[in-house]
Amino acid sequence: MENHKQSTYPGRCIHIGDRESDIYELFCAAQGIGTHFLIRICIDRLAEGGDHTIADEMDEVAVKGLHRIEVGDSNGDPDQAVLEIRYRKIRVLPPIGKQKRYPALTLTVIHAEERGTPKNRKKIDWKLITDLPVGSRSDAIEKLEWYGLRWKIEVFHKILKSGCKAEESKLRTAQRLTNLISFFCNLSWRVFWMTMLNRSAQTQRQP
C-alpha cells in the first residue's frame, strides 16, 4: 500500500510504500517527475560496482543512534521497542536485465532493527530506501516516523472498502464512479478522524 505527502509542488510529494512498492521502475519514475520516495525494501539489490549488495554494505555500518517507539503486541496491549538506527548513502544498481534501460541511483538506506527479542510480537526489522537527504539520526528518525504513518492510511482504505463498500458499486460510467468515490473519501476521512480522536481519548484516560 502506498500513500503520499502531497503538495502543489512536485518536489514536496513523497511516495511512501510498503515492500510491494519496492520496484526499481517506481524509483526512477518518481525522480523523473520531480517527486521523492520512501519505500520499505524487500529485494537485496546490487550496489556500487555490482560485486556486492545493499545488505553487504549495511552490515558494515555502525549503529548511529537509538530510538524508542510505542508499539502494540499480538494481544493489542501497548509495548515499547528500542530501535538501533543505521543509515548509509549507497549507489544502487538496476536489476541485471534492466541495466541498459535504467540508470544507477544514489540513494540512502535506513536500517532500523529492534534490540532484543519481543515475546508477543514479531521483531521490528525495517530497511527503508529513499532519495531524500539523511545526514543525521534525527533525519533518519523523521523518515521512520513518516513510514509509520502508513498504517493509518491502511485504516482509511479499510473504511473506504469495507465500511463504504466502494468496490461493490454498480455504476457504469467513470464520471459517476469518480463522484461516488469522492463522496466516499470525504465520508471515510470523517469516520477515520473520529476513530483516531476516540483512540487518543482512551489513551489519555488510561492510568
mmCIF file of N, CA and C in Angstrom, residues 75-206:
data_model
loop_
_atom_site.group_PDB
_atom_site.id
_atom_site.type_symbol
_atom_site.label_atom_id
_atom_site.label_comp_id
_atom_site.label_asym_id
_atom_site.label_seq_id
_atom_site.Cartn_x
_atom_site.Cartn_y
_atom_site.Cartn_z
ATOM 1 N N ASN A 75 -1.646 -9.138 21.261
ATOM 2 C CA ASN A 75 -2.895 -9.060 22.013
ATOM 3 C C ASN A 75 -3.492 -7.660 22.014
ATOM 4 N N GLY A 76 -2.818 -6.737 21.341
ATOM 5 C CA GLY A 76 -3.286 -5.356 21.322
ATOM 6 C C GLY A 76 -2.832 -4.537 22.500
ATOM 7 N N ASP A 77 -1.999 -5.132 23.356
ATOM 8 C CA ASP A 77 -1.507 -4.403 24.528
ATOM 9 C C ASP A 77 -0.318 -3.523 24.143
ATOM 10 N N PRO A 78 -0.169 -2.372 24.796
ATOM 11 C CA PRO A 78 0.941 -1.473 24.471
ATOM 12 C C PRO A 78 2.285 -2.057 24.864
ATOM 13 N N ASP A 79 3.278 -1.753 24.081
ATOM 14 C CA ASP A 79 4.637 -2.238 24.337
ATOM 15 C C ASP A 79 5.608 -1.187 23.827
ATOM 16 N N GLN A 80 6.865 -1.323 24.205
ATOM 17 C CA GLN A 80 7.903 -0.418 23.729
ATOM 18 C C GLN A 80 8.998 -1.203 23.027
ATOM 19 N N ALA A 81 9.603 -0.547 22.055
ATOM 20 C CA ALA A 81 10.724 -1.157 21.340
ATOM 21 C C ALA A 81 11.834 -0.123 21.216
ATOM 22 N N VAL A 82 13.073 -0.579 21.390
ATOM 23 C CA VAL A 82 14.239 0.276 21.196
ATOM 24 C C VAL A 82 14.891 -0.134 19.885
ATOM 25 N N LEU A 83 14.966 0.804 18.952
ATOM 26 C CA LEU A 83 15.495 0.529 17.626
ATOM 27 C C LEU A 83 16.931 1.030 17.501
ATOM 28 N N GLU A 84 17.788 0.193 16.932
ATOM 29 C CA GLU A 84 19.130 0.622 16.552
ATOM 30 C C GLU A 84 19.060 1.194 15.139
ATOM 31 N N ILE A 85 19.576 2.406 14.972
ATOM 32 C CA ILE A 85 19.445 3.114 13.705
ATOM 33 C C ILE A 85 20.783 3.122 12.962
ATOM 34 N N ARG A 86 20.735 2.673 11.725
ATOM 35 C CA ARG A 86 21.883 2.758 10.828
ATOM 36 C C ARG A 86 21.410 3.399 9.519
ATOM 37 N N TYR A 87 22.294 4.120 8.862
ATOM 38 C CA TYR A 87 21.949 4.662 7.547
ATOM 39 C C TYR A 87 23.227 4.888 6.749
ATOM 40 N N ARG A 88 23.083 4.758 5.432
ATOM 41 C CA ARG A 88 24.228 4.981 4.545
ATOM 42 C C ARG A 88 23.726 5.336 3.151
ATOM 43 N N LYS A 89 24.447 6.251 2.508
ATOM 44 C CA LYS A 89 24.178 6.568 1.102
ATOM 45 C C LYS A 89 24.879 5.532 0.233
ATOM 46 N N ILE A 90 24.126 4.938 -0.690
ATOM 47 C CA ILE A 90 24.633 3.820 -1.485
ATOM 48 C C ILE A 90 24.286 4.025 -2.960
ATOM 49 N N ARG A 91 25.208 3.668 -3.838
ATOM 50 C CA ARG A 91 24.918 3.646 -5.273
ATOM 51 C C ARG A 91 24.237 2.318 -5.583
ATOM 52 N N VAL A 92 22.961 2.382 -5.945
ATOM 53 C CA VAL A 92 22.143 1.193 -6.152
ATOM 54 C C VAL A 92 21.998 0.936 -7.645
ATOM 55 N N LEU A 93 22.193 -0.312 -8.060
ATOM 56 C CA LEU A 93 22.119 -0.677 -9.477
ATOM 57 C C LEU A 93 20.745 -1.211 -9.830
ATOM 58 N N PRO A 94 20.294 -0.981 -11.059
ATOM 59 C CA PRO A 94 19.029 -1.567 -11.517
ATOM 60 C C PRO A 94 19.164 -3.075 -11.658
ATOM 61 N N PRO A 95 18.039 -3.794 -11.773
ATOM 62 C CA PRO A 95 18.117 -5.242 -11.993
ATOM 63 C C PRO A 95 18.976 -5.569 -13.210
ATOM 64 N N ILE A 96 19.637 -6.722 -13.197
ATOM 65 C CA ILE A 96 20.596 -7.070 -14.251
ATOM 66 C C ILE A 96 19.982 -6.971 -15.640
ATOM 67 N N GLY A 97 18.759 -7.436 -15.810
ATOM 68 C CA GLY A 97 18.145 -7.404 -17.127
ATOM 69 C C GLY A 97 17.649 -6.042 -17.563
ATOM 70 N N LYS A 98 17.756 -5.047 -16.689
ATOM 71 C CA LYS A 98 17.224 -3.719 -16.999
ATOM 72 C C LYS A 98 18.290 -2.625 -16.928
ATOM 73 N N GLN A 99 19.562 -3.012 -16.875
ATOM 74 C CA GLN A 99 20.611 -2.024 -16.668
ATOM 75 C C GLN A 99 20.855 -1.142 -17.883
ATOM 76 N N LYS A 100 20.375 -1.563 -19.053
ATOM 77 C CA LYS A 100 20.510 -0.717 -20.237
ATOM 78 C C LYS A 100 19.388 0.303 -20.330
ATOM 79 N N ARG A 101 18.301 0.059 -19.612
ATOM 80 C CA ARG A 101 17.136 0.957 -19.683
ATOM 81 C C ARG A 101 17.066 1.944 -18.529
ATOM 82 N N TYR A 102 17.664 1.582 -17.388
ATOM 83 C CA TYR A 102 17.547 2.433 -16.214
ATOM 84 C C TYR A 102 18.928 2.743 -15.639
ATOM 85 N N PRO A 103 19.108 3.940 -15.117
ATOM 86 C CA PRO A 103 20.417 4.310 -14.561
ATOM 87 C C PRO A 103 20.589 3.811 -13.135
ATOM 88 N N ALA A 104 21.832 3.776 -12.688
ATOM 89 C CA ALA A 104 22.098 3.548 -11.270
ATOM 90 C C ALA A 104 21.660 4.796 -10.499
ATOM 91 N N LEU A 105 21.214 4.604 -9.273
ATOM 92 C CA LEU A 105 20.726 5.714 -8.452
ATOM 93 C C LEU A 105 21.510 5.773 -7.147
ATOM 94 N N THR A 106 21.824 6.976 -6.709
ATOM 95 C CA THR A 106 22.454 7.159 -5.404
ATOM 96 C C THR A 106 21.354 7.435 -4.389
ATOM 97 N N LEU A 107 21.124 6.471 -3.507
ATOM 98 C CA LEU A 107 20.016 6.515 -2.559
ATOM 99 C C LEU A 107 20.535 6.278 -1.146
ATOM 100 N N THR A 108 19.696 6.547 -0.168
ATOM 101 C CA THR A 108 20.054 6.295 1.225
ATOM 102 C C THR A 108 19.212 5.156 1.771
ATOM 103 N N VAL A 109 19.872 4.207 2.407
ATOM 104 C CA VAL A 109 19.193 3.093 3.063
ATOM 105 C C VAL A 109 19.210 3.336 4.568
ATOM 106 N N ILE A 110 18.042 3.220 5.187
ATOM 107 C CA ILE A 110 17.902 3.359 6.637
ATOM 108 C C ILE A 110 17.519 1.996 7.192
ATOM 109 N N HIS A 111 18.298 1.493 8.139
ATOM 110 C CA HIS A 111 18.005 0.198 8.753
ATOM 111 C C HIS A 111 17.663 0.422 10.211
ATOM 112 N N ALA A 112 16.455 0.041 10.589
ATOM 113 C CA ALA A 112 16.002 0.138 11.979
ATOM 114 C C ALA A 112 15.738 -1.269 12.491
ATOM 115 N N GLU A 113 16.558 -1.732 13.431
ATOM 116 C CA GLU A 113 16.438 -3.090 13.958
ATOM 117 C C GLU A 113 16.237 -3.041 15.463
ATOM 118 N N GLU A 114 15.243 -3.758 15.932
ATOM 119 C CA GLU A 114 14.916 -3.750 17.350
ATOM 120 C C GLU A 114 15.960 -4.503 18.167
ATOM 121 N N ARG A 115 16.308 -3.929 19.322
ATOM 122 C CA ARG A 115 17.192 -4.612 20.261
ATOM 123 C C ARG A 115 16.419 -5.692 21.009
ATOM 124 N N GLY A 116 17.037 -6.855 21.176
ATOM 125 C CA GLY A 116 16.389 -7.929 21.910
ATOM 126 C C GLY A 116 15.324 -8.631 21.085
ATOM 127 N N THR A 117 14.617 -9.550 21.726
ATOM 128 C CA THR A 117 13.566 -10.326 21.075
ATOM 129 C C THR A 117 12.270 -10.173 21.862
ATOM 130 N N PRO A 118 11.256 -9.539 21.283
ATOM 131 C CA PRO A 118 9.985 -9.359 21.997
ATOM 132 C C PRO A 118 9.254 -10.687 22.174
ATOM 133 N N LYS A 119 8.357 -10.750 23.173
ATOM 134 C CA LYS A 119 7.680 -12.004 23.498
ATOM 135 C C LYS A 119 6.417 -12.217 22.667
ATOM 136 N N ASN A 120 5.601 -11.194 22.510
ATOM 137 C CA ASN A 120 4.266 -11.389 21.932
ATOM 138 C C ASN A 120 4.065 -10.692 20.594
ATOM 139 N N ARG A 121 5.140 -10.493 19.851
ATOM 140 C CA ARG A 121 5.022 -9.871 18.533
ATOM 141 C C ARG A 121 6.297 -10.135 17.745
ATOM 142 N N LYS A 122 6.231 -9.836 16.453
ATOM 143 C CA LYS A 122 7.411 -10.005 15.616
ATOM 144 C C LYS A 122 8.424 -8.898 15.900
ATOM 145 N N LYS A 123 9.664 -9.237 15.793
ATOM 146 C CA LYS A 123 10.730 -8.268 15.982
ATOM 147 C C LYS A 123 10.709 -7.247 14.846
ATOM 148 N N ILE A 124 10.884 -5.988 15.192
ATOM 149 C CA ILE A 124 10.903 -4.927 14.180
ATOM 150 C C ILE A 124 12.254 -4.935 13.474
ATOM 151 N N ASP A 125 12.213 -5.023 12.149
ATOM 152 C CA ASP A 125 13.433 -5.022 11.342
ATOM 153 C C ASP A 125 13.083 -4.397 10.000
ATOM 154 N N TRP A 126 13.233 -3.079 9.919
ATOM 155 C CA TRP A 126 12.847 -2.340 8.723
ATOM 156 C C TRP A 126 14.089 -1.859 7.985
ATOM 157 N N LYS A 127 14.065 -2.025 6.668
ATOM 158 C CA LYS A 127 15.043 -1.378 5.797
ATOM 159 C C LYS A 127 14.280 -0.501 4.818
ATOM 160 N N LEU A 128 14.527 0.786 4.917
ATOM 161 C CA LEU A 128 13.864 1.759 4.048
ATOM 162 C C LEU A 128 14.877 2.334 3.075
ATOM 163 N N ILE A 129 14.394 2.657 1.882
ATOM 164 C CA ILE A 129 15.268 3.280 0.886
ATOM 165 C C ILE A 129 14.611 4.568 0.426
ATOM 166 N N THR A 130 15.409 5.610 0.256
ATOM 167 C CA THR A 130 14.856 6.911 -0.089
ATOM 168 C C THR A 130 15.863 7.730 -0.885
ATOM 169 N N ASP A 131 15.326 8.660 -1.673
ATOM 170 C CA ASP A 131 16.190 9.615 -2.371
ATOM 171 C C ASP A 131 16.258 10.927 -1.605
ATOM 172 N N LEU A 132 15.630 10.986 -0.432
ATOM 173 C CA LEU A 132 15.678 12.181 0.408
ATOM 174 C C LEU A 132 16.986 12.230 1.189
ATOM 175 N N PRO A 133 17.458 13.410 1.537
ATOM 176 C CA PRO A 133 18.714 13.504 2.292
ATOM 177 C C PRO A 133 18.549 12.988 3.722
ATOM 178 N N VAL A 134 19.494 12.185 4.171
ATOM 179 C CA VAL A 134 19.515 11.670 5.543
ATOM 180 C C VAL A 134 20.940 11.843 6.044
ATOM 181 N N GLY A 135 21.153 12.893 6.829
ATOM 182 C CA GLY A 135 22.502 13.198 7.279
ATOM 183 C C GLY A 135 22.709 13.107 8.767
ATOM 184 N N SER A 136 21.650 12.711 9.493
ATOM 185 C CA SER A 136 21.763 12.655 10.950
ATOM 186 C C SER A 136 20.757 11.655 11.503
ATOM 187 N N ARG A 137 20.924 11.342 12.779
ATOM 188 C CA ARG A 137 19.987 10.443 13.456
ATOM 189 C C ARG A 137 18.573 11.015 13.403
ATOM 190 N N SER A 138 18.437 12.317 13.615
ATOM 191 C CA SER A 138 17.095 12.920 13.603
ATOM 192 C C SER A 138 16.461 12.836 12.216
ATOM 193 N N ASP A 139 17.263 12.970 11.159
ATOM 194 C CA ASP A 139 16.742 12.807 9.804
ATOM 195 C C ASP A 139 16.204 11.385 9.597
ATOM 196 N N ALA A 140 16.967 10.400 10.072
ATOM 197 C CA ALA A 140 16.559 9.003 9.921
ATOM 198 C C ALA A 140 15.278 8.717 10.702
ATOM 199 N N ILE A 141 15.200 9.235 11.928
ATOM 200 C CA ILE A 141 14.004 9.025 12.747
ATOM 201 C C ILE A 141 12.791 9.673 12.104
ATOM 202 N N GLU A 142 12.967 10.856 11.522
ATOM 203 C CA GLU A 142 11.871 11.522 10.828
ATOM 204 C C GLU A 142 11.306 10.627 9.725
ATOM 205 N N LYS A 143 12.183 9.997 8.934
ATOM 206 C CA LYS A 143 11.723 9.123 7.849
ATOM 207 C C LYS A 143 11.037 7.878 8.400
ATOM 208 N N LEU A 144 11.525 7.346 9.516
ATOM 209 C CA LEU A 144 10.868 6.204 10.143
ATOM 210 C C LEU A 144 9.466 6.570 10.621
ATOM 211 N N GLU A 145 9.316 7.763 11.160
ATOM 212 C CA GLU A 145 8.002 8.203 11.628
ATOM 213 C C GLU A 145 7.048 8.398 10.452
ATOM 214 N N TRP A 146 7.560 8.901 9.332
ATOM 215 C CA TRP A 146 6.720 9.022 8.134
ATOM 216 C C TRP A 146 6.244 7.649 7.692
ATOM 217 N N TYR A 147 7.163 6.694 7.664
ATOM 218 C CA TYR A 147 6.781 5.345 7.251
ATOM 219 C C TYR A 147 5.746 4.755 8.218
ATOM 220 N N GLY A 148 5.892 5.050 9.510
ATOM 221 C CA GLY A 148 4.943 4.559 10.500
ATOM 222 C C GLY A 148 3.529 5.054 10.288
ATOM 223 N N LEU A 149 3.362 6.214 9.651
ATOM 224 C CA LEU A 149 2.031 6.745 9.375
ATOM 225 C C LEU A 149 1.284 5.921 8.337
ATOM 226 N N ARG A 150 1.992 5.035 7.629
ATOM 227 C CA ARG A 150 1.367 4.236 6.582
ATOM 228 C C ARG A 150 0.216 3.401 7.124
ATOM 229 N N TRP A 151 0.319 2.955 8.379
ATOM 230 C CA TRP A 151 -0.739 2.109 8.929
ATOM 231 C C TRP A 151 -2.038 2.884 9.117
ATOM 232 N N LYS A 152 -1.946 4.177 9.336
ATOM 233 C CA LYS A 152 -3.168 4.969 9.429
ATOM 234 C C LYS A 152 -3.849 5.064 8.063
ATOM 235 N N ILE A 153 -3.050 5.105 6.999
ATOM 236 C CA ILE A 153 -3.621 5.106 5.661
ATOM 237 C C ILE A 153 -4.322 3.767 5.396
ATOM 238 N N GLU A 154 -3.769 2.674 5.934
ATOM 239 C CA GLU A 154 -4.406 1.365 5.796
ATOM 240 C C GLU A 154 -5.798 1.386 6.436
ATOM 241 N N VAL A 155 -5.922 2.036 7.603
ATOM 242 C CA VAL A 155 -7.217 2.145 8.273
ATOM 243 C C VAL A 155 -8.201 2.917 7.400
ATOM 244 N N PHE A 156 -7.728 4.022 6.808
ATOM 245 C CA PHE A 156 -8.591 4.814 5.925
ATOM 246 C C PHE A 156 -9.097 3.962 4.756
ATOM 247 N N HIS A 157 -8.200 3.195 4.123
ATOM 248 C CA HIS A 157 -8.596 2.370 2.983
ATOM 249 C C HIS A 157 -9.558 1.263 3.414
ATOM 250 N N LYS A 158 -9.386 0.748 4.625
ATOM 251 C CA LYS A 158 -10.301 -0.278 5.130
ATOM 252 C C LYS A 158 -11.701 0.293 5.289
ATOM 253 N N ILE A 159 -11.773 1.514 5.806
ATOM 254 C CA ILE A 159 -13.073 2.179 5.939
ATOM 255 C C ILE A 159 -13.693 2.390 4.559
ATOM 256 N N LEU A 160 -12.872 2.822 3.612
ATOM 257 C CA LEU A 160 -13.359 3.103 2.261
ATOM 258 C C LEU A 160 -13.890 1.838 1.595
ATOM 259 N N LYS A 161 -13.160 0.718 1.741
ATOM 260 C CA LYS A 161 -13.539 -0.510 1.036
ATOM 261 C C LYS A 161 -14.554 -1.349 1.805
ATOM 262 N N SER A 162 -14.325 -1.531 3.111
ATOM 263 C CA SER A 162 -15.216 -2.398 3.888
ATOM 264 C C SER A 162 -16.403 -1.641 4.469
ATOM 265 N N GLY A 163 -16.150 -0.438 4.965
ATOM 266 C CA GLY A 163 -17.225 0.346 5.562
ATOM 267 C C GLY A 163 -18.177 0.917 4.527
ATOM 268 N N CYS A 164 -17.606 1.607 3.542
ATOM 269 C CA CYS A 164 -18.433 2.224 2.494
ATOM 270 C C CYS A 164 -18.742 1.255 1.346
ATOM 271 N N LYS A 165 -18.031 0.128 1.299
ATOM 272 C CA LYS A 165 -18.211 -0.880 0.248
ATOM 273 C C LYS A 165 -18.069 -0.270 -1.147
ATOM 274 N N ALA A 166 -17.008 0.528 -1.300
ATOM 275 C CA ALA A 166 -16.795 1.229 -2.572
ATOM 276 C C ALA A 166 -16.604 0.262 -3.735
ATOM 277 N N GLU A 167 -16.019 -0.898 -3.457
ATOM 278 C CA GLU A 167 -15.739 -1.851 -4.534
ATOM 279 C C GLU A 167 -16.993 -2.561 -5.036
ATOM 280 N N GLU A 168 -18.102 -2.432 -4.309
ATOM 281 C CA GLU A 168 -19.343 -3.088 -4.717
ATOM 282 C C GLU A 168 -20.236 -2.182 -5.547
ATOM 283 N N SER A 169 -19.745 -1.010 -5.888
ATOM 284 C CA SER A 169 -20.546 -0.072 -6.672
ATOM 285 C C SER A 169 -20.893 -0.653 -8.033
ATOM 286 N N LYS A 170 -22.135 -0.421 -8.495
ATOM 287 C CA LYS A 170 -22.609 -0.928 -9.787
ATOM 288 C C LYS A 170 -22.667 0.170 -10.853
ATOM 289 N N LEU A 171 -22.060 1.311 -10.553
ATOM 290 C CA LEU A 171 -22.092 2.406 -11.516
ATOM 291 C C LEU A 171 -21.316 2.035 -12.777
ATOM 292 N N ARG A 172 -21.793 2.520 -13.929
ATOM 293 C CA ARG A 172 -21.243 2.063 -15.209
ATOM 294 C C ARG A 172 -20.435 3.116 -15.953
ATOM 295 N N THR A 173 -20.372 4.321 -15.443
ATOM 296 C CA THR A 173 -19.572 5.345 -16.121
ATOM 297 C C THR A 173 -18.473 5.824 -15.188
ATOM 298 N N ALA A 174 -17.354 6.235 -15.783
ATOM 299 C CA ALA A 174 -16.211 6.689 -14.992
ATOM 300 C C ALA A 174 -16.559 7.935 -14.182
ATOM 301 N N GLN A 175 -17.336 8.843 -14.761
ATOM 302 C CA GLN A 175 -17.665 10.086 -14.071
ATOM 303 C C GLN A 175 -18.514 9.818 -12.830
ATOM 304 N N ARG A 176 -19.498 8.947 -12.947
ATOM 305 C CA ARG A 176 -20.329 8.626 -11.791
ATOM 306 C C ARG A 176 -19.513 7.920 -10.711
ATOM 307 N N LEU A 177 -18.636 7.036 -11.137
ATOM 308 C CA LEU A 177 -17.793 6.333 -10.175
ATOM 309 C C LEU A 177 -16.848 7.300 -9.471
ATOM 310 N N THR A 178 -16.299 8.260 -10.225
ATOM 311 C CA THR A 178 -15.418 9.273 -9.644
ATOM 312 C C THR A 178 -16.151 10.098 -8.598
ATOM 313 N N ASN A 179 -17.387 10.507 -8.937
ATOM 314 C CA ASN A 179 -18.185 11.303 -7.992
ATOM 315 C C ASN A 179 -18.485 10.504 -6.722
ATOM 316 N N LEU A 180 -18.820 9.208 -6.881
ATOM 317 C CA LEU A 180 -19.141 8.383 -5.725
ATOM 318 C C LEU A 180 -17.918 8.200 -4.834
ATOM 319 N N ILE A 181 -16.767 7.892 -5.444
ATOM 320 C CA ILE A 181 -15.558 7.678 -4.657
ATOM 321 C C ILE A 181 -15.133 8.963 -3.958
ATOM 322 N N SER A 182 -15.318 10.113 -4.612
ATOM 323 C CA SER A 182 -15.010 11.395 -3.975
ATOM 324 C C SER A 182 -15.857 11.590 -2.719
ATOM 325 N N PHE A 183 -17.139 11.248 -2.829
ATOM 326 C CA PHE A 183 -18.028 11.354 -1.668
ATOM 327 C C PHE A 183 -17.603 10.375 -0.575
ATOM 328 N N PHE A 184 -17.284 9.130 -0.979
ATOM 329 C CA PHE A 184 -16.871 8.122 -0.008
ATOM 330 C C PHE A 184 -15.562 8.516 0.679
ATOM 331 N N CYS A 185 -14.643 9.127 -0.058
ATOM 332 C CA CYS A 185 -13.369 9.559 0.542
ATOM 333 C C CYS A 185 -13.616 10.595 1.633
ATOM 334 N N ASN A 186 -14.513 11.527 1.354
ATOM 335 C CA ASN A 186 -14.848 12.544 2.347
ATOM 336 C C ASN A 186 -15.476 11.901 3.580
ATOM 337 N N LEU A 187 -16.405 10.974 3.341
ATOM 338 C CA LEU A 187 -17.063 10.278 4.446
ATOM 339 C C LEU A 187 -16.058 9.425 5.229
ATOM 340 N N SER A 188 -15.198 8.698 4.511
ATOM 341 C CA SER A 188 -14.215 7.827 5.164
ATOM 342 C C SER A 188 -13.242 8.630 6.009
ATOM 343 N N TRP A 189 -12.843 9.796 5.489
ATOM 344 C CA TRP A 189 -11.925 10.629 6.258
ATOM 345 C C TRP A 189 -12.564 11.069 7.574
ATOM 346 N N ARG A 190 -13.853 11.410 7.550
ATOM 347 C CA ARG A 190 -14.517 11.843 8.778
ATOM 348 C C ARG A 190 -14.634 10.691 9.782
ATOM 349 N N VAL A 191 -14.957 9.488 9.283
ATOM 350 C CA VAL A 191 -15.015 8.314 10.163
ATOM 351 C C VAL A 191 -13.629 8.021 10.742
ATOM 352 N N PHE A 192 -12.607 8.089 9.884
ATOM 353 C CA PHE A 192 -11.230 7.861 10.324
ATOM 354 C C PHE A 192 -10.825 8.874 11.391
ATOM 355 N N TRP A 193 -11.152 10.129 11.163
ATOM 356 C CA TRP A 193 -10.801 11.206 12.100
ATOM 357 C C TRP A 193 -11.454 10.961 13.454
ATOM 358 N N MET A 194 -12.748 10.592 13.466
ATOM 359 C CA MET A 194 -13.434 10.321 14.737
ATOM 360 C C MET A 194 -12.850 9.093 15.427
ATOM 361 N N THR A 195 -12.441 8.089 14.641
ATOM 362 C CA THR A 195 -11.820 6.898 15.216
ATOM 363 C C THR A 195 -10.510 7.249 15.911
ATOM 364 N N MET A 196 -9.680 8.062 15.252
ATOM 365 C CA MET A 196 -8.405 8.458 15.844
ATOM 366 C C MET A 196 -8.604 9.318 17.096
ATOM 367 N N LEU A 197 -9.613 10.198 17.068
ATOM 368 C CA LEU A 197 -9.911 11.015 18.249
ATOM 369 C C LEU A 197 -10.325 10.132 19.420
ATOM 370 N N ASN A 198 -11.154 9.123 19.140
ATOM 371 C CA ASN A 198 -11.615 8.227 20.198
ATOM 372 C C ASN A 198 -10.456 7.435 20.782
ATOM 373 N N ARG A 199 -9.550 6.942 19.927
ATOM 374 C CA ARG A 199 -8.396 6.192 20.417
ATOM 375 C C ARG A 199 -7.486 7.068 21.258
ATOM 376 N N SER A 200 -7.312 8.311 20.817
ATOM 377 C CA SER A 200 -6.475 9.247 21.562
ATOM 378 C C SER A 200 -7.073 9.534 22.936
ATOM 379 N N ALA A 201 -8.405 9.702 22.980
ATOM 380 C CA ALA A 201 -9.070 9.983 24.252
ATOM 381 C C ALA A 201 -8.955 8.796 25.198
ATOM 382 N N GLN A 202 -9.073 7.568 24.665
ATOM 383 C CA GLN A 202 -8.940 6.374 25.501
ATOM 384 C C GLN A 202 -7.538 6.265 26.087
ATOM 385 N N THR A 203 -6.541 6.593 25.278
ATOM 386 C CA THR A 203 -5.151 6.543 25.755
ATOM 387 C C THR A 203 -4.916 7.543 26.878
ATOM 388 N N GLN A 204 -5.484 8.736 26.730
ATOM 389 C CA GLN A 204 -5.303 9.763 27.750
ATOM 390 C C GLN A 204 -6.007 9.417 29.050
ATOM 391 N N ARG A 205 -7.115 8.620 28.968
ATOM 392 C CA ARG A 205 -7.853 8.257 30.176
ATOM 393 C C ARG A 205 -7.208 7.099 30.940
ATOM 394 N N GLN A 206 -6.293 6.382 30.278
ATOM 395 C CA GLN A 206 -5.656 5.247 30.949
ATOM 396 C C GLN A 206 -4.765 5.740 32.086
#
